[in-house]
Tab-separated table of C-alpha atoms and ligand atoms in Angstrom:
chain	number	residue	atom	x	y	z
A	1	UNK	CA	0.000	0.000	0.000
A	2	UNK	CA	1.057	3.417	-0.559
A	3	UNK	CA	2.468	5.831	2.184
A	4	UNK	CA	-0.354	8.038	2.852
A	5	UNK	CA	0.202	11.501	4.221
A	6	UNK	CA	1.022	10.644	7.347
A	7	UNK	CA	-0.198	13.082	9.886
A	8	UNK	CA	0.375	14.472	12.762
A	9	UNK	CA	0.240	15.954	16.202
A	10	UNK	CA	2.327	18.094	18.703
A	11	UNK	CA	3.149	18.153	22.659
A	12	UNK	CA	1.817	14.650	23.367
A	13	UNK	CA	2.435	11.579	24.863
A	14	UNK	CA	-0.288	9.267	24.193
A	15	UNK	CA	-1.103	6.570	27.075
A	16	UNK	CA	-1.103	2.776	25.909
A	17	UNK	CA	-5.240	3.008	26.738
A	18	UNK	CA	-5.819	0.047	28.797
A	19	UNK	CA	-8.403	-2.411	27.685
A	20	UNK	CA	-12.014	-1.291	29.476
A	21	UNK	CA	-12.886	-5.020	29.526
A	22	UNK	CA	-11.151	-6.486	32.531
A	23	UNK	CA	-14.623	-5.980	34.365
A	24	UNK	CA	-16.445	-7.034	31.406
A	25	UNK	CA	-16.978	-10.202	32.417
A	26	UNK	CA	-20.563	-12.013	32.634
A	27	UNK	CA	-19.609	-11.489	36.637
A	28	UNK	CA	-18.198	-7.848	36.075
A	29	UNK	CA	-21.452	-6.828	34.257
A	30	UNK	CA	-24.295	-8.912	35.669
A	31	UNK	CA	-24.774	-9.087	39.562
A	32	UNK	CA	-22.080	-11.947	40.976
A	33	UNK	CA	-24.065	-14.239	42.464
A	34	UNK	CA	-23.488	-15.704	46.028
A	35	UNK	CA	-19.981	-18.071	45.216
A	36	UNK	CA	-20.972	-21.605	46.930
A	37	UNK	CA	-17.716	-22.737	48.351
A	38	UNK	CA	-18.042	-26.278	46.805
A	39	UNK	CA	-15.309	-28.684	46.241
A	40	UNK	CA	-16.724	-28.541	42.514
A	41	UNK	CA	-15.386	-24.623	42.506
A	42	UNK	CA	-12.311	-25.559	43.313
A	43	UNK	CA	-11.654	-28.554	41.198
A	44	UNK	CA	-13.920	-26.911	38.046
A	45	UNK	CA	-10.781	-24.601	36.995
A	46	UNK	CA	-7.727	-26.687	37.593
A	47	UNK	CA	-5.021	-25.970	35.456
A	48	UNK	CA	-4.483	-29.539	34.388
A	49	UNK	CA	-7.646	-29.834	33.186
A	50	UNK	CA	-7.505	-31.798	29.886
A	51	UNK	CA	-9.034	-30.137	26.526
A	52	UNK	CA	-11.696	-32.390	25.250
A	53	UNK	CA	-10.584	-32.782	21.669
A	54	UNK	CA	-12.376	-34.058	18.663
A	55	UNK	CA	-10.827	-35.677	15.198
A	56	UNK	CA	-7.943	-33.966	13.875
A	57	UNK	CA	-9.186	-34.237	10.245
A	58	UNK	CA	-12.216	-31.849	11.068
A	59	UNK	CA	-12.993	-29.714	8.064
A	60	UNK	CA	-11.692	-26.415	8.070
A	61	UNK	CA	-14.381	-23.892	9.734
A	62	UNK	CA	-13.722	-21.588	6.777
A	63	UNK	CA	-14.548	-24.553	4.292
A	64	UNK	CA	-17.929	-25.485	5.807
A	65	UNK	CA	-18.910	-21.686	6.782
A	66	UNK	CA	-21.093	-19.944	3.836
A	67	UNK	CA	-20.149	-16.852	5.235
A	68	UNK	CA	-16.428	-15.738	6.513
A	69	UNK	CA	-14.624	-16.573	9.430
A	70	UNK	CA	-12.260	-14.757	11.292
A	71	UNK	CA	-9.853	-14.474	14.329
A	72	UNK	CA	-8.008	-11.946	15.690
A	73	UNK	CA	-4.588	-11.550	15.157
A	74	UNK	CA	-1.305	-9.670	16.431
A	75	UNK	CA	1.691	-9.522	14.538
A	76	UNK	CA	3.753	-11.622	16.732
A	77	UNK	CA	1.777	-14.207	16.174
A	78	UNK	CA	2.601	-13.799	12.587
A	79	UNK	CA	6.442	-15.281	13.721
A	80	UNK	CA	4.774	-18.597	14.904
A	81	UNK	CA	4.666	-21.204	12.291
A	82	UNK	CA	1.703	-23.136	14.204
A	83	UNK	CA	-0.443	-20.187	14.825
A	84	UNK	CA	0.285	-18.951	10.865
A	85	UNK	CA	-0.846	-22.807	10.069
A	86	UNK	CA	-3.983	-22.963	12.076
A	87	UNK	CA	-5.192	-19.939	10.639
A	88	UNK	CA	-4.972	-20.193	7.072
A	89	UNK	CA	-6.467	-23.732	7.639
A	90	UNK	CA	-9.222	-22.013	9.623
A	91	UNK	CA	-10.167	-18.441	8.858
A	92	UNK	CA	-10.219	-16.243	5.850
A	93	UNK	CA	-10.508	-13.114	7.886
A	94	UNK	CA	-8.324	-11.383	10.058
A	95	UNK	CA	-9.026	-8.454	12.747
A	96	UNK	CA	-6.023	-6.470	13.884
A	97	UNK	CA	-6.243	-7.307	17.944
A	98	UNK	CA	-4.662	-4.302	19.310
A	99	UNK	CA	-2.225	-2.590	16.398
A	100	UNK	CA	-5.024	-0.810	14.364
A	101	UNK	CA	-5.846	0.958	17.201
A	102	UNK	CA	-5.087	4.235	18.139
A	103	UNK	CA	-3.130	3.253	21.370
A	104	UNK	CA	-1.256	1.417	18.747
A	105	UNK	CA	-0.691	3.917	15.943
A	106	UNK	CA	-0.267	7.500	17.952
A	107	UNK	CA	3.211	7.696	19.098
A	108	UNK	CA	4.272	9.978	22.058
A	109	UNK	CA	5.119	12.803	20.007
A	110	UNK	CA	1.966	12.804	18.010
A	111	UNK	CA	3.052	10.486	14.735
A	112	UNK	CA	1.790	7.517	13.570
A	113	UNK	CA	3.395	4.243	13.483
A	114	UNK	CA	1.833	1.478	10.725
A	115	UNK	CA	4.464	-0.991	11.099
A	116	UNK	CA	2.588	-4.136	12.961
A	117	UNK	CA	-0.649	-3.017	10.999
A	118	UNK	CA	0.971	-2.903	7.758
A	119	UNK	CA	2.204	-6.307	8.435
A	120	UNK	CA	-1.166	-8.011	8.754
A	121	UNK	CA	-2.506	-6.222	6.295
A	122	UNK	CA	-0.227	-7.528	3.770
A	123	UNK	CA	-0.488	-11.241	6.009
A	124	UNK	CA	-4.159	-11.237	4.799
A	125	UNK	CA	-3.604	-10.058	1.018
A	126	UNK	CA	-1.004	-12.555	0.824
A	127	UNK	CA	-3.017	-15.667	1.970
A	128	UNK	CA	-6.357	-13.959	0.278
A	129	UNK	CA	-7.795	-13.589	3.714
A	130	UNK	CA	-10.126	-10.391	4.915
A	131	UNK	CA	-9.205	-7.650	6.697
A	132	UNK	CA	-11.541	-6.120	9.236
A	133	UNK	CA	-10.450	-2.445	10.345
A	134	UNK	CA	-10.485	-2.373	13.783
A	135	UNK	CA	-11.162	0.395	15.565
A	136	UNK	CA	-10.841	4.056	14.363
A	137	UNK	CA	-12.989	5.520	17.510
A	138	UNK	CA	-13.114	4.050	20.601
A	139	UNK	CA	-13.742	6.014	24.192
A	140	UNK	CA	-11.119	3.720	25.641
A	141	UNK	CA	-8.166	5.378	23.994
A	142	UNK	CA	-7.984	8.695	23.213
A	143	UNK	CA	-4.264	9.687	23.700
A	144	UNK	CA	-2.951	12.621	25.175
A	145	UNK	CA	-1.786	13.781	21.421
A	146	UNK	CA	-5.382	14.542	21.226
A	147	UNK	CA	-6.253	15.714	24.720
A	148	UNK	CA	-3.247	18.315	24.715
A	149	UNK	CA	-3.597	18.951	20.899
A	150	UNK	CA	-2.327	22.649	20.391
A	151	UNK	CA	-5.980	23.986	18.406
A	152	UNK	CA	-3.810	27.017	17.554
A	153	UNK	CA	-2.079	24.864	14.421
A	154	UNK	CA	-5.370	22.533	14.130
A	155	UNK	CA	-8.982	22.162	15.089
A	156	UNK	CA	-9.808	18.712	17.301
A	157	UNK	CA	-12.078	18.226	14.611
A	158	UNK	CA	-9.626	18.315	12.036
A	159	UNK	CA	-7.216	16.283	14.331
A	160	UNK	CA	-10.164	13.768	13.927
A	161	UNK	CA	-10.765	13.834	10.689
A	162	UNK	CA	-6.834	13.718	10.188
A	163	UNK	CA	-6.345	10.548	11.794
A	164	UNK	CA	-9.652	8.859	10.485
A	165	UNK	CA	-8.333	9.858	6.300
A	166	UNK	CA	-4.596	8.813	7.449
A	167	UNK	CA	-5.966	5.186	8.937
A	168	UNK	CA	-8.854	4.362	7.029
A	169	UNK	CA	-7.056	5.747	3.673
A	170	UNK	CA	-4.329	3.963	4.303
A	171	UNK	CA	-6.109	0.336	3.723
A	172	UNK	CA	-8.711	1.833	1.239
A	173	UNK	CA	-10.020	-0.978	-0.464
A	174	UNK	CA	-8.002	-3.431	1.352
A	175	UNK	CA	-10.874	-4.066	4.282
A	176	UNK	CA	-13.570	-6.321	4.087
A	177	UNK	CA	-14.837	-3.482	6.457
A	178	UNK	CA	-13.984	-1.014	9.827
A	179	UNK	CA	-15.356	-0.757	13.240
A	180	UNK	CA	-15.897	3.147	12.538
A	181	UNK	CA	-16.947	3.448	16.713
A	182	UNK	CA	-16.485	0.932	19.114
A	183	UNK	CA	-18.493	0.397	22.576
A	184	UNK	CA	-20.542	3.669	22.070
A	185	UNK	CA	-23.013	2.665	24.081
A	186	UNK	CA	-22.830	2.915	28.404
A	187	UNK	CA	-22.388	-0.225	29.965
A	188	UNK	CA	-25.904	-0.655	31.380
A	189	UNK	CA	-27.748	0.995	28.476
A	190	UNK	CA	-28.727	4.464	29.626
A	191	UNK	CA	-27.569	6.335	26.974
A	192	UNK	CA	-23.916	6.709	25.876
A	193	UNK	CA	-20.602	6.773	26.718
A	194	UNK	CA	-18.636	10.109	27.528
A	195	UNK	CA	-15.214	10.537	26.051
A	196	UNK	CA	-12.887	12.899	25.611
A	197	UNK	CA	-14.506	12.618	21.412
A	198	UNK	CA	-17.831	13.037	23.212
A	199	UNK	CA	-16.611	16.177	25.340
A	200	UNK	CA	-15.033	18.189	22.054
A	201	UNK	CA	-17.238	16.866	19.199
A	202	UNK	CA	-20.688	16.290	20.686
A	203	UNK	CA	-22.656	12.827	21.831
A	204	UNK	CA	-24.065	11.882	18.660
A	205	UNK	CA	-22.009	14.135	16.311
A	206	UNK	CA	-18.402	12.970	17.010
A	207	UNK	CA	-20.341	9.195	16.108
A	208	UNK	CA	-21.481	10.567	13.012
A	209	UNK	CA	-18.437	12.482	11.795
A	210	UNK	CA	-16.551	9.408	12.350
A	211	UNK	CA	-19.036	7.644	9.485
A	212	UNK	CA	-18.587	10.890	7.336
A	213	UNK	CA	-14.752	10.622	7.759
A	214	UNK	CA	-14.330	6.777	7.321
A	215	UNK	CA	-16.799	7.170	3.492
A	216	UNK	CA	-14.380	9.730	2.945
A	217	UNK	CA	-11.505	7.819	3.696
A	218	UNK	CA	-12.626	4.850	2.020
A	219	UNK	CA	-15.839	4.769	-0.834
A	220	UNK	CA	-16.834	1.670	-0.472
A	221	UNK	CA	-15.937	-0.267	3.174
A	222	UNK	CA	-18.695	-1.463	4.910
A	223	UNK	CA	-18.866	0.637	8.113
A	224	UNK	CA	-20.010	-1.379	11.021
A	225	UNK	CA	-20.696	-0.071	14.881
A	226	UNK	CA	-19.229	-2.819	17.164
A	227	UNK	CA	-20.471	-3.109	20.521
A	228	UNK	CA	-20.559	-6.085	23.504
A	229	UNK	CA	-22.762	-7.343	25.949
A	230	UNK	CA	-25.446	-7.111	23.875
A	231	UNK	CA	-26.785	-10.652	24.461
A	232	UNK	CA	-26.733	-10.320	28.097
A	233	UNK	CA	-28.353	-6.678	28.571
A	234	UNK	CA	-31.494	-6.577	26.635
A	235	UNK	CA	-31.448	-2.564	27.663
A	236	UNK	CA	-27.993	-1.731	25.792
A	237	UNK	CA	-29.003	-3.296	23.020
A	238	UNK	CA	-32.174	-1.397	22.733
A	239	UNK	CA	-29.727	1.351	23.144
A	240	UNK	CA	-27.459	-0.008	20.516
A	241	UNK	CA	-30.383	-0.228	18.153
A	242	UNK	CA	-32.216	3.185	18.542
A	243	UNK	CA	-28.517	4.546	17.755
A	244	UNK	CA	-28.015	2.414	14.904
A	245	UNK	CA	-31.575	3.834	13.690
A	246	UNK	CA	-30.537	7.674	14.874
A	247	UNK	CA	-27.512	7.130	12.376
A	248	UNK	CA	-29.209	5.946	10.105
A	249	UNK	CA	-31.372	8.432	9.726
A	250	UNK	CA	-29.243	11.152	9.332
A	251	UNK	CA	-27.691	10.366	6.553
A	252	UNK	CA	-24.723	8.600	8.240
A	253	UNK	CA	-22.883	5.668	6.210
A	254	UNK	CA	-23.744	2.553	8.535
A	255	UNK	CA	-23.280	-0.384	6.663
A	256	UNK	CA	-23.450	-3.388	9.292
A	257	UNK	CA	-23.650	-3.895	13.038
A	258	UNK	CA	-20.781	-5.610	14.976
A	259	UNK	CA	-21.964	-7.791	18.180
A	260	UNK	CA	-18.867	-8.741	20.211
A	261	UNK	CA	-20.258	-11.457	22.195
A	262	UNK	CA	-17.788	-12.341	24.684
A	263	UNK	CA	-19.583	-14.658	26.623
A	264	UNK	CA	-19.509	-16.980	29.358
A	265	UNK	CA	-19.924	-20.824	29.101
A	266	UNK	CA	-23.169	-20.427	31.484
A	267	UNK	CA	-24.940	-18.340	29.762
A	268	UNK	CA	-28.793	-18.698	29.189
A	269	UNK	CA	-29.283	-20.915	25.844
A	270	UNK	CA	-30.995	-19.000	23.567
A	271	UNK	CA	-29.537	-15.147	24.534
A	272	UNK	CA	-27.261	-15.461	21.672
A	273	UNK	CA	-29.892	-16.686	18.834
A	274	UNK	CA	-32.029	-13.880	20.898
A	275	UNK	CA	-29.790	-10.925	20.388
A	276	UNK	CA	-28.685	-11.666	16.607
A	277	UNK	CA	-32.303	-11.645	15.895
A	278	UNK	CA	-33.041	-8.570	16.951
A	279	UNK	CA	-30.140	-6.911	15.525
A	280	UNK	CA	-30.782	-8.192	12.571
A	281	UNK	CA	-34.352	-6.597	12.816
A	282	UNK	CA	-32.389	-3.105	10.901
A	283	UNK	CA	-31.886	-5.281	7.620
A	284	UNK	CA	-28.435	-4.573	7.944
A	285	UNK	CA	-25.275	-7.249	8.204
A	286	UNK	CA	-24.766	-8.256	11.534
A	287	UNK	CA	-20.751	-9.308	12.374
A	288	UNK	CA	-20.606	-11.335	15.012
A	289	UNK	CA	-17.356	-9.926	15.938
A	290	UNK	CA	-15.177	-11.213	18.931
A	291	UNK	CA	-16.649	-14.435	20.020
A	292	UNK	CA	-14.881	-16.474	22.915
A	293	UNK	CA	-16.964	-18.506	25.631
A	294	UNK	CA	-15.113	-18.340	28.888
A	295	UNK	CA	-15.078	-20.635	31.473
A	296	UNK	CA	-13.871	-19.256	34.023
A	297	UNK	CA	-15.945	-16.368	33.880
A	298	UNK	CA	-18.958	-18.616	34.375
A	299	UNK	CA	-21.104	-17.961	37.621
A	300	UNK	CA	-22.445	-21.049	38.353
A	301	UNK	CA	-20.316	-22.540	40.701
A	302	UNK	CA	-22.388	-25.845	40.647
A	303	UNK	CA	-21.329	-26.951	37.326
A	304	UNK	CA	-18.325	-28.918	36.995
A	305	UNK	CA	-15.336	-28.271	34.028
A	306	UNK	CA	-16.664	-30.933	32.551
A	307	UNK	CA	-20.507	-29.183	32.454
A	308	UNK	CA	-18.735	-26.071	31.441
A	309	UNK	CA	-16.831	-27.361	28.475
A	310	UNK	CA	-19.781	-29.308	27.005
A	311	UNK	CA	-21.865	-25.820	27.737
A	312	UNK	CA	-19.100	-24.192	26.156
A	313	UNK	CA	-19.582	-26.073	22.868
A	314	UNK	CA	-23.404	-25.968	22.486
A	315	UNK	CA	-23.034	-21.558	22.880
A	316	UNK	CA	-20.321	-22.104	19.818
A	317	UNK	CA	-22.683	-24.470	18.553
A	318	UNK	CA	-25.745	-21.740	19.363
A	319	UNK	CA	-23.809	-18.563	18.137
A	320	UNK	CA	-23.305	-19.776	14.611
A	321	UNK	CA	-26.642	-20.940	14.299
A	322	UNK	CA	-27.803	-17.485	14.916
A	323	UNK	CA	-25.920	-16.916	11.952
A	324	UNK	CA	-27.250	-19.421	9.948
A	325	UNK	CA	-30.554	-18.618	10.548
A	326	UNK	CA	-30.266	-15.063	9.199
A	327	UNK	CA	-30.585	-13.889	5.351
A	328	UNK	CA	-27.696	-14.853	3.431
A	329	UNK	CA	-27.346	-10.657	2.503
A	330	UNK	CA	-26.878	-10.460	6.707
A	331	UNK	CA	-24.207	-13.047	7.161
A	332	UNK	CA	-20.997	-10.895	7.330
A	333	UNK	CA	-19.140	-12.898	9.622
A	334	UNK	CA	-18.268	-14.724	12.491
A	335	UNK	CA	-14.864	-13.774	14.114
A	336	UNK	CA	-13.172	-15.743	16.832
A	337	UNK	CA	-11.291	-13.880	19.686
A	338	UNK	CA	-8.712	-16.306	19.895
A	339	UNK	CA	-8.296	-19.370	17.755
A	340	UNK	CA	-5.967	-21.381	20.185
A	341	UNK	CA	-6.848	-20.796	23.866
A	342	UNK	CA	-3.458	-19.255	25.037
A	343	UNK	CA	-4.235	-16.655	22.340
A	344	UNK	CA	-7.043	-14.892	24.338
A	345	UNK	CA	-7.147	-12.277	25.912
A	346	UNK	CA	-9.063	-14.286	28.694
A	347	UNK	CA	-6.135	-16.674	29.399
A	348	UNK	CA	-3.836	-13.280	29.703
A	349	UNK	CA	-6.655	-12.507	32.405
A	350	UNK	CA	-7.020	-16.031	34.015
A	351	UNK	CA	-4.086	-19.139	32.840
A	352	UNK	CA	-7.178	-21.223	33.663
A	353	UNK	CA	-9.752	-20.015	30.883
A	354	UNK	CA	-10.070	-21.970	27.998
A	355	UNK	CA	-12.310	-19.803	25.937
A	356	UNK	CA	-11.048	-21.121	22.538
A	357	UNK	CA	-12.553	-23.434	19.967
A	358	UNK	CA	-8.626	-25.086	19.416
A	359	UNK	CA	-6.773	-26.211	22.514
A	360	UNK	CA	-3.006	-24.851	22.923
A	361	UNK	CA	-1.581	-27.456	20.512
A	362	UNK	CA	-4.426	-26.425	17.677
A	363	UNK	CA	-6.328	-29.315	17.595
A	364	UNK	CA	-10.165	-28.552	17.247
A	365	UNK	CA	-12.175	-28.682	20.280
A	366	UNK	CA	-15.663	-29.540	21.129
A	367	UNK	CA	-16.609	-25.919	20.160
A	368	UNK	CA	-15.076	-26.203	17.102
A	369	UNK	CA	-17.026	-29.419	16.408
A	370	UNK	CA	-19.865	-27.908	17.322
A	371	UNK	CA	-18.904	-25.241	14.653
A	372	UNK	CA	-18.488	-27.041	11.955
A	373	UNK	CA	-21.583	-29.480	12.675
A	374	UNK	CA	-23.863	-26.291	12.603
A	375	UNK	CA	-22.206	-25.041	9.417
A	376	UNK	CA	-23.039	-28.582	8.519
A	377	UNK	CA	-26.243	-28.631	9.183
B	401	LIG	O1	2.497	-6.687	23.172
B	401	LIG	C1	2.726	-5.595	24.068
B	401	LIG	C2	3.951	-5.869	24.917
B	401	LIG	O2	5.108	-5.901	24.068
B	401	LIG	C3	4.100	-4.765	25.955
B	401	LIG	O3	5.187	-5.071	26.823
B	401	LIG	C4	2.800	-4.690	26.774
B	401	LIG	C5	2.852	-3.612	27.825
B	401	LIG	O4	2.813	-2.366	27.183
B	401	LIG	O5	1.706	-4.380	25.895
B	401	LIG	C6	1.499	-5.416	24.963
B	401	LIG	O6	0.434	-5.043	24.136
B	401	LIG	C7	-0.851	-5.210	24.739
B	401	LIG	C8	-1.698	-6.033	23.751
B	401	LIG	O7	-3.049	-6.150	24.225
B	401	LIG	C9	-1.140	-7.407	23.509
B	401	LIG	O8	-1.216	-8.162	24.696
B	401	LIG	C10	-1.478	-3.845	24.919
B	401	LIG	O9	-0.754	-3.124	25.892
B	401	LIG	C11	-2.914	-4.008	25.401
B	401	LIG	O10	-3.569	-2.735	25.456
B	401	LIG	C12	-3.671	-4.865	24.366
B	401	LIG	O11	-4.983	-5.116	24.902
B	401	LIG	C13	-5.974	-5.404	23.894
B	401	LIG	C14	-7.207	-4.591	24.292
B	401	LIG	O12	-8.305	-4.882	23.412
B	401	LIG	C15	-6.936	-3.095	24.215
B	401	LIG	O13	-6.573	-2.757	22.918
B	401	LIG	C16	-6.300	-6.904	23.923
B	401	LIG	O14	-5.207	-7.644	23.411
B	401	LIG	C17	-7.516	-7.171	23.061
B	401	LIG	O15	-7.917	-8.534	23.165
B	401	LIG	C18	-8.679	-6.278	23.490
B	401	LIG	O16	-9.711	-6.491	22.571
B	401	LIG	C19	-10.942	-5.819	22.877
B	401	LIG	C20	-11.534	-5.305	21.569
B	401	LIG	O17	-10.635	-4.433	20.925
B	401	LIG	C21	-12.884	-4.652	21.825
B	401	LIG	N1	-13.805	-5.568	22.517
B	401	LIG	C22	-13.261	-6.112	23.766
B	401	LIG	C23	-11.936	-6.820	23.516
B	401	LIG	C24	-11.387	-7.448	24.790
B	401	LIG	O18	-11.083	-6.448	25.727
């Protein structure tokens, strides 16, 4: 890709932007309930708990999926030959985990860096797999080369719009799409998040700019707003939707609708199928975006690992049939968190959590039977 007119700012130092989702599990969001001090608590998460595996020679998810499928990726993992394997056997999508990010890109003295994201962009073209843009605005970072920008030399708004052009532009009509905004929405649903894009461009309007900038950047990406915890709090999605609709209406480029559903191995059967539906109740794509099933994260203290891993593998089992279920024009995707369980984020949290559909050696898991049974189907 070409160098694009790389922009940027003065006086800053931006701050890494730690993730917002260390509480955001089923406990951190959803009232914990009373732990039962059970000998089943204590043996449910021990480390040498074996991965239930299935036959080697299942089919590829990406073969038996009639829609893509995706994982998230960081360029390190790009140096290991059994990661690289797994996922062109798997996926034909990639999300940047962390390095198209802003916390990523804006360097302390207010330049960009493209390095890591150049390198799985050109990962993806090489082994024809999608790249998903992820994420040009997001409240969790917003680094001090935009909090201290000097407006004398630019507006915040053109700061914005700046960085939007230089990102987006840079991968025009490489992307299979972007997360434009990312976890707009406040955590229980009543209304919106504040931010320091919030504070200087406006609630709604720094959302909608964002659209405006990313069509600018880029014709013809679908534009997709990415949110989580929409299976498990019926109120945010309302919330979710009634912006999606409020964008919509003004004119805004929304193309698709990004559910991140990281989940827990407990949760209710049927939230999943129930969430995707309504969703997809705007006619637009829906991505299901980010999903891992954590164990650990489960409340129920009375199930055993056991329960949990064959619970795990009927919600991987339940979240693609959501997908099947919808209009072929509103399959976009399905992207994994994490192929290999020591690549989530979740086992950085907890060494425990095996949230993956492919244990730590690759091999498919019951999840990623249950995967490729419902893509089956
Ligand atoms: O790799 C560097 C390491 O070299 C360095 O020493 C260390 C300390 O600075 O940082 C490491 O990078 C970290 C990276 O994860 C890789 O582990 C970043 O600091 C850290 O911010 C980054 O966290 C990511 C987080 O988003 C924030 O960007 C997680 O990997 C990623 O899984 C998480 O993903 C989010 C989605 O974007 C949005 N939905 C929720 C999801 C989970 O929180």
């Amino acid at each position: 890709m070409g160098d694009s007119p790389s922009r940027s700012f003065r006086d800053s130092s931006p701050d890494a932007g730690a993730s917002p989702h260390q509480d955001q599990s089923a406990a951190g969001s959803l009232h914990r309930r009373a732990v039962l001090g059970s000998a089943l608590a204590l043996s449910a998460c021990g480390p040498g708990a074996k991965s239930q595996t299935v036959p080697a020679d299942l089919p590829p998810l990406k073969a038996v999926a009639p829609f893509r499928i995706g994982t998230c990726v960081q360029a390190l993992h790009l140096d290991d030959p059994s990661f690289v394997a797994l996922a062109r056997r798997q996926v034909n999508q990639l999300t940047p985990e962390w390095q198209m990010k802003m916390e990523y890109i804006v360097q302390p003295d207010g330049t960009f860096r493209f390095d890591a994201p150049d390198r799985i962009a050109a990962f993806a073209q090489a082994n024809g797999m999608g790249l998903l843009g992820h994420t040009l605005v997001w409240y969790a970072q917003a680094p001090d080369a935009f909090a201290r920008l000097d407006e004398r030399r630019v507006s915040f708004e053109q700061a914005y719009r700046n960085y939007i052009l230089a990102v987006a532009g840079r991968y025009a009509g490489r992307v299979v799409g972007w997360d434009v905004v990312n976890e707009a929405v406040a955590e229980d649903g009543n209304g919106w998040r504040d931010s320091l894009w919030s504070q200087r461009l406006g609630a709604f309007e720094h959302i909608a700019l964002a659209y405006r900038f990313a069509r600018e950047a880029d014709p013809h990406a679908p534009l997709l707003l990415n949110d989580y915890n929409l299976e498990y709090i019926p109120r945010k999605r309302a919330t979710f939707l009634k912006l999606a609709e409020r964008l919509l209406a003004s004119g805004a480029p929304l193309t698709g609708l990004g559910a991140q559903t990281h989940v827990a191995a407990d949760i209710t059967p049927g939230k999943i199928a129930e969430m995707i539906r309504d969703l997809a109740s705007l006619g637009l794509p829906i991505h299901l975006s980010e999903l891992d099933v954590s164990i650990t994260r489960s409340e129920n203290r009375l199930l055993s690992r056991e329960d949990l891993r064959n619970r795990q593998a009927r919600v991987y089992g339940e979240a693609a049939e959501a997908m099947m279920a919808l209009p072929e024009r509103q399959r976009f995707a399905l992207t994994l968190w994490g192929l290999r369980d020591q690549d989530s984020w979740l086992h950085q949290e907890n060494a425990s959590d095996s949230p993956a559909p492919f244990d730590e050696q690759g091999r498919p898991k019951a999840g990623a039977a249950a995967l490729v049974r419902t893509f089956r189907a």
